[in-house]
Structures are given as C-alpha cells and as structure tokens.
mmCIF file of C-alpha atoms in Angstrom:
data_model
loop_
_atom_site.group_PDB
_atom_site.id
_atom_site.type_symbol
_atom_site.label_atom_id
_atom_site.label_comp_id
_atom_site.label_asym_id
_atom_site.label_seq_id
_atom_site.Cartn_x
_atom_site.Cartn_y
_atom_site.Cartn_z
ATOM 1 C CA VAL A 1 -24.012 15.573 15.908
ATOM 2 C CA LYS A 2 -23.522 17.653 12.778
ATOM 3 C CA GLY A 3 -27.026 19.746 12.162
ATOM 4 C CA THR A 4 -29.055 23.121 13.346
ATOM 5 C CA GLU A 5 -30.518 23.745 16.713
ATOM 6 C CA THR A 6 -32.447 26.808 17.550
ATOM 7 C CA ILE A 7 -31.607 28.818 20.719
ATOM 8 C CA THR A 8 -34.518 29.670 22.736
ATOM 9 C CA ALA A 9 -34.626 31.962 25.356
ATOM 10 C CA LYS A 10 -37.300 32.684 28.133
ATOM 11 C CA MET A 11 -37.249 35.498 30.993
ATOM 12 C CA ASP A 12 -39.468 34.911 33.826
ATOM 13 C CA GLY A 13 -40.803 32.114 32.923
ATOM 14 C CA ASN A 14 -41.933 33.195 29.266
ATOM 15 C CA ASP A 15 -39.986 32.758 25.325
ATOM 16 C CA ILE A 16 -38.215 35.677 24.172
ATOM 17 C CA THR A 17 -39.161 36.311 20.984
ATOM 18 C CA ASP A 18 -36.090 36.145 19.095
ATOM 19 C CA THR A 19 -34.238 33.039 18.989
ATOM 20 C CA ALA A 20 -31.339 32.263 16.746
ATOM 21 C CA ASP A 21 -29.494 28.991 15.036
ATOM 22 C CA LEU A 22 -26.648 27.534 15.909
ATOM 23 C CA ALA A 23 -24.730 25.638 13.290
ATOM 24 C CA LEU A 24 -23.266 22.341 15.328
ATOM 25 C CA THR A 25 -20.642 21.728 12.308
ATOM 26 C CA PRO A 26 -18.408 18.118 11.467
ATOM 27 C CA GLY A 27 -14.388 18.423 13.588
ATOM 28 C CA VAL A 28 -12.356 17.385 11.630
ATOM 29 C CA ALA A 29 -10.910 14.457 9.876
ATOM 30 C CA THR A 30 -9.679 11.271 11.160
ATOM 31 C CA VAL A 31 -8.125 7.929 10.408
ATOM 32 C CA GLY A 32 -10.146 6.000 13.688
ATOM 33 C CA ASN A 33 -13.463 7.037 12.904
ATOM 34 C CA SER A 34 -12.975 7.191 9.095
ATOM 35 C CA VAL A 35 -14.785 4.243 7.220
ATOM 36 C CA VAL A 36 -13.371 1.462 4.385
ATOM 37 C CA THR A 37 -16.229 -0.225 2.434
ATOM 38 C CA VAL A 38 -15.652 -2.753 -1.294
ATOM 39 C CA SER A 39 -17.934 -4.000 -3.372
ATOM 40 C CA PRO A 40 -19.044 -6.162 -4.573
ATOM 41 C CA THR A 41 -16.552 -7.932 -2.219
ATOM 42 C CA SER A 42 -15.790 -10.402 -4.679
ATOM 43 C CA ILE A 43 -15.268 -10.772 -8.243
ATOM 44 C CA THR A 44 -13.133 -12.559 -10.615
ATOM 45 C CA ALA A 45 -9.430 -12.180 -11.575
ATOM 46 C CA ASP A 46 -9.926 -11.846 -15.245
ATOM 47 C CA GLY A 47 -7.757 -8.961 -15.931
ATOM 48 C CA THR A 48 -11.555 -6.234 -16.083
ATOM 49 C CA SER A 49 -13.829 -7.550 -12.986
ATOM 50 C CA THR A 50 -14.369 -4.262 -10.936
ATOM 51 C CA ALA A 51 -15.789 -3.469 -7.239
ATOM 52 C CA THR A 52 -16.592 -0.048 -6.295
ATOM 53 C CA VAL A 53 -15.138 1.198 -2.490
ATOM 54 C CA THR A 54 -15.827 3.605 -0.637
ATOM 55 C CA VAL A 55 -13.706 5.695 1.934
ATOM 56 C CA GLN A 56 -16.728 7.964 3.970
ATOM 57 C CA LEU A 57 -14.388 10.705 6.355
ATOM 58 C CA ARG A 58 -16.027 11.178 9.745
ATOM 59 C CA ASP A 59 -14.659 12.875 12.495
ATOM 60 C CA ALA A 60 -13.545 11.817 16.483
ATOM 61 C CA ASN A 61 -17.459 12.258 16.940
ATOM 62 C CA ASN A 62 -18.084 10.200 14.470
ATOM 63 C CA ASN A 63 -19.731 13.336 12.192
ATOM 64 C CA LYS A 64 -19.427 12.632 8.383
ATOM 65 C CA LEU A 65 -17.600 15.465 6.997
ATOM 66 C CA ASP A 66 -19.819 17.739 4.797
ATOM 67 C CA ALA A 67 -17.033 18.984 2.755
ATOM 68 C CA ASP A 68 -14.883 18.191 -0.269
ATOM 69 C CA LEU A 69 -10.771 19.323 2.090
ATOM 70 C CA HIS A 70 -9.128 16.309 1.455
ATOM 71 C CA THR A 71 -7.080 14.535 -0.241
ATOM 72 C CA ILE A 72 -6.996 10.260 -0.289
ATOM 73 C CA THR A 73 -5.188 7.511 -1.978
ATOM 74 C CA PHE A 74 -5.028 3.631 -1.160
ATOM 75 C CA ALA A 75 -1.456 1.667 -1.022
ATOM 76 C CA THR A 76 -0.312 0.126 -3.808
ATOM 77 C CA PRO A 77 -2.717 -2.671 -4.187
ATOM 78 C CA SER A 78 -0.254 -5.940 -5.206
ATOM 79 C CA LEU A 79 -3.295 -7.863 -7.031
ATOM 80 C CA GLY A 80 -5.727 -5.513 -8.625
ATOM 81 C CA ALA A 81 -5.238 -1.824 -9.472
ATOM 82 C CA ILE A 82 -7.219 1.654 -7.460
ATOM 83 C CA SER A 83 -8.538 4.328 -10.493
ATOM 84 C CA ASN A 84 -10.899 6.773 -10.477
ATOM 85 C CA ILE A 85 -10.470 8.009 -6.446
ATOM 86 C CA ALA A 86 -13.642 10.901 -6.396
ATOM 87 C CA TYR A 87 -14.989 12.733 -4.120
ATOM 88 C CA THR A 88 -19.741 12.239 -3.637
ATOM 89 C CA SER A 89 -21.243 13.755 -0.894
ATOM 90 C CA GLU A 90 -21.005 14.251 2.500
ATOM 91 C CA GLY A 91 -17.084 13.497 3.027
ATOM 92 C CA ALA A 92 -17.398 9.770 0.788
ATOM 93 C CA TYR A 93 -15.191 9.324 -2.718
ATOM 94 C CA THR A 94 -15.590 6.621 -4.291
ATOM 95 C CA ALA A 95 -12.661 4.885 -6.497
ATOM 96 C CA THR A 96 -12.512 1.729 -8.981
ATOM 97 C CA TYR A 97 -11.017 -1.345 -8.002
ATOM 98 C CA THR A 98 -9.450 -3.268 -11.173
ATOM 99 C CA ALA A 99 -8.576 -6.332 -10.373
ATOM 100 C CA GLY A 100 -4.988 -8.451 -11.743
ATOM 101 C CA THR A 101 -5.075 -12.323 -12.720
ATOM 102 C CA VAL A 102 -4.321 -13.938 -9.808
ATOM 103 C CA LYS A 103 -6.667 -14.917 -7.373
ATOM 104 C CA GLY A 104 -6.250 -13.684 -3.597
ATOM 105 C CA THR A 105 -6.720 -11.891 -1.199
ATOM 106 C CA GLU A 106 -6.333 -9.069 -1.151
ATOM 107 C CA THR A 107 -6.845 -6.232 1.818
ATOM 108 C CA ILE A 108 -7.828 -2.382 0.909
ATOM 109 C CA THR A 109 -5.650 0.070 2.767
ATOM 110 C CA ALA A 110 -7.102 4.274 2.390
ATOM 111 C CA GLN A 111 -5.168 7.164 3.139
ATOM 112 C CA LEU A 112 -6.308 10.374 4.372
ATOM 113 C CA GLY A 113 -3.439 12.966 3.705
ATOM 114 C CA GLY A 114 -0.756 10.106 3.371
ATOM 115 C CA VAL A 115 -2.421 8.131 6.841
ATOM 116 C CA ASP A 116 -3.058 4.653 6.633
ATOM 117 C CA ILE A 117 -7.403 4.941 7.936
ATOM 118 C CA ALA A 118 -7.482 2.533 10.731
ATOM 119 C CA ASP A 119 -10.215 0.437 8.639
ATOM 120 C CA THR A 120 -9.761 -1.514 6.004
ATOM 121 C CA ALA A 121 -11.452 -3.743 3.413
ATOM 122 C CA THR A 122 -11.137 -6.991 1.985
ATOM 123 C CA ILE A 123 -11.658 -8.277 -1.609
ATOM 124 C CA THR A 124 -11.602 -11.777 -3.024
ATOM 125 C CA LEU A 125 -10.235 -12.539 -6.793
ATOM 126 C CA ASN A 126 -11.771 -15.660 -7.890
ATOM 127 C CA PRO A 127 -10.435 -18.102 -10.494
ATOM 128 C CA GLY A 128 -13.360 -17.315 -13.831
ATOM 129 C CA ALA A 129 -14.216 -20.738 -15.062
ATOM 130 C CA ALA A 130 -12.212 -23.289 -15.655
ATOM 131 C CA THR A 131 -11.163 -24.095 -20.141
ATOM 132 C CA THR A 132 -9.741 -26.725 -21.776
ATOM 133 C CA ALA A 133 -6.833 -24.111 -22.911
ATOM 134 C CA ARG A 134 -5.226 -24.042 -19.463
ATOM 135 C CA SER A 135 -5.794 -26.782 -17.373
ATOM 136 C CA ASP A 136 -3.467 -30.114 -16.953
ATOM 137 C CA VAL A 137 -3.668 -33.829 -16.631
ATOM 138 C CA PRO A 138 0.130 -34.862 -15.110
ATOM 139 C CA VAL A 139 0.669 -38.617 -14.691
ATOM 140 C CA ASP A 140 3.042 -39.775 -12.255
ATOM 141 C CA PRO A 141 4.284 -42.147 -13.863
ATOM 142 C CA ALA A 142 4.128 -41.221 -16.951
ATOM 143 C CA THR A 143 5.257 -45.361 -17.781
ATOM 144 C CA ILE A 144 4.642 -48.647 -15.965
ATOM 145 C CA THR A 145 4.587 -51.308 -16.769
ATOM 146 C CA SER A 146 1.028 -53.150 -18.377
ATOM 147 C CA ASP A 147 1.373 -56.441 -15.552
ATOM 148 C CA GLY A 148 -2.939 -55.690 -13.871
ATOM 149 C CA THR A 149 -0.833 -54.428 -10.483
ATOM 150 C CA THR A 150 1.884 -51.888 -10.730
ATOM 151 C CA THR A 151 -0.275 -48.460 -11.041
ATOM 152 C CA SER A 152 -0.138 -44.492 -12.429
ATOM 153 C CA THR A 153 -1.181 -41.330 -10.907
ATOM 154 C CA ILE A 154 -3.094 -38.776 -12.539
ATOM 155 C CA THR A 155 -4.361 -36.013 -10.888
ATOM 156 C CA VAL A 156 -6.625 -33.362 -13.363
ATOM 157 C CA THR A 157 -5.608 -29.534 -12.118
ATOM 158 C CA LEU A 158 -8.306 -27.047 -13.685
ATOM 159 C CA LYS A 159 -7.440 -23.904 -13.942
ATOM 160 C CA ASP A 160 -9.469 -20.705 -15.787
ATOM 161 C CA ALA A 161 -8.036 -18.241 -18.728
ATOM 162 C CA GLU A 162 -5.422 -16.439 -16.658
ATOM 163 C CA GLY A 163 -3.661 -20.233 -15.243
ATOM 164 C CA ASN A 164 -4.934 -19.586 -11.889
ATOM 165 C CA ALA A 165 -6.233 -23.506 -10.150
ATOM 166 C CA LEU A 166 -10.071 -23.768 -8.999
ATOM 167 C CA THR A 167 -10.705 -24.148 -5.670
ATOM 168 C CA SER A 168 -14.273 -25.597 -5.935
ATOM 169 C CA GLY A 169 -16.908 -26.695 -8.433
ATOM 170 C CA GLY A 170 -15.805 -27.203 -12.053
ATOM 171 C CA SER A 171 -16.683 -29.151 -14.816
ATOM 172 C CA THR A 172 -17.241 -33.319 -14.963
#
C-alpha cells in the first residue's frame, strides 16, 4: 500500500527519540491490474452523444500510480471515436468517447505504451427516437385480388434519424 510510514526503534524496551519516515511508492504500471471504465454505459447513436472513458493505472500490488509518466492510447473503435485523452490524477486518465451513427455494442480497449490493458469497458449505442422520415412500411405482396380472402403482409419498421431500426418501444 502506498503512503508514508514512520519508523521508530527501541533500545532495551525504550523508544529511541529519533524517528524516520519511509515513503512507500507504487511500482510500475501493469496492464494486468489497470482498470478501464466508461460512464454512462449506454448512449444514443446520433453522432454527437458522448461518454467519459477512464483508465486507472495500477501496479502489480493494485496500487494507484501517483504521476503522469505514461502514454495512454486506445484501439480504434468501430462505432465511435475517442478524443481528448488527458491525465487527471493518481495515475488516472480520461478520454471522450463520441458515438457514431450506427447502433451496436462497442468494446473499448485502452493501451499502455502500445500494449492492450487486460480490462476493457463496454458501451451500448442505442437508436434514437423514431422518425416518420426514415421509417418503412413495406407491403408483400404489393398487389392482391379484392376477393375478401387473399392477404398481404404489412410490416412497419420504425427507424431513428440515422436509419437505425428501433428494437423496442416506439410510437402508436
């Protein structure tokens, strides 16, 4: 555990007046103990919604690091973009994840000196609100005999402004 310990000594059961402070500092960052988180874990796939990604560097004993001595990068995401990587404090770095316009689930992989950190974070990009301009109403078949028994299937697919099909909810 990092911190400062005051060392005292005894001679024949009596405390020696002089003491010494021993600084316990974290070791080197490890990709096995460092942690990656994202908040919020779900945003809209609209090209503008954002989430904060945090990378907490830790040493082999799980201590937080205490200095900005490392280079943090990210594997290129497929559904969004990562920008504004900055050191905050105690070995923590933050970045901004900006959603693309395609719904889906994205795994965010941070890298320490070009090596993937074992821990990853997952963010879900959800469709936005349904819009009449992008929703579909196909009919199959499009022509039927007017005999009271022949049928046709009409399917309504609600889509958001980006063309993502809604998977639940919608309008009536």
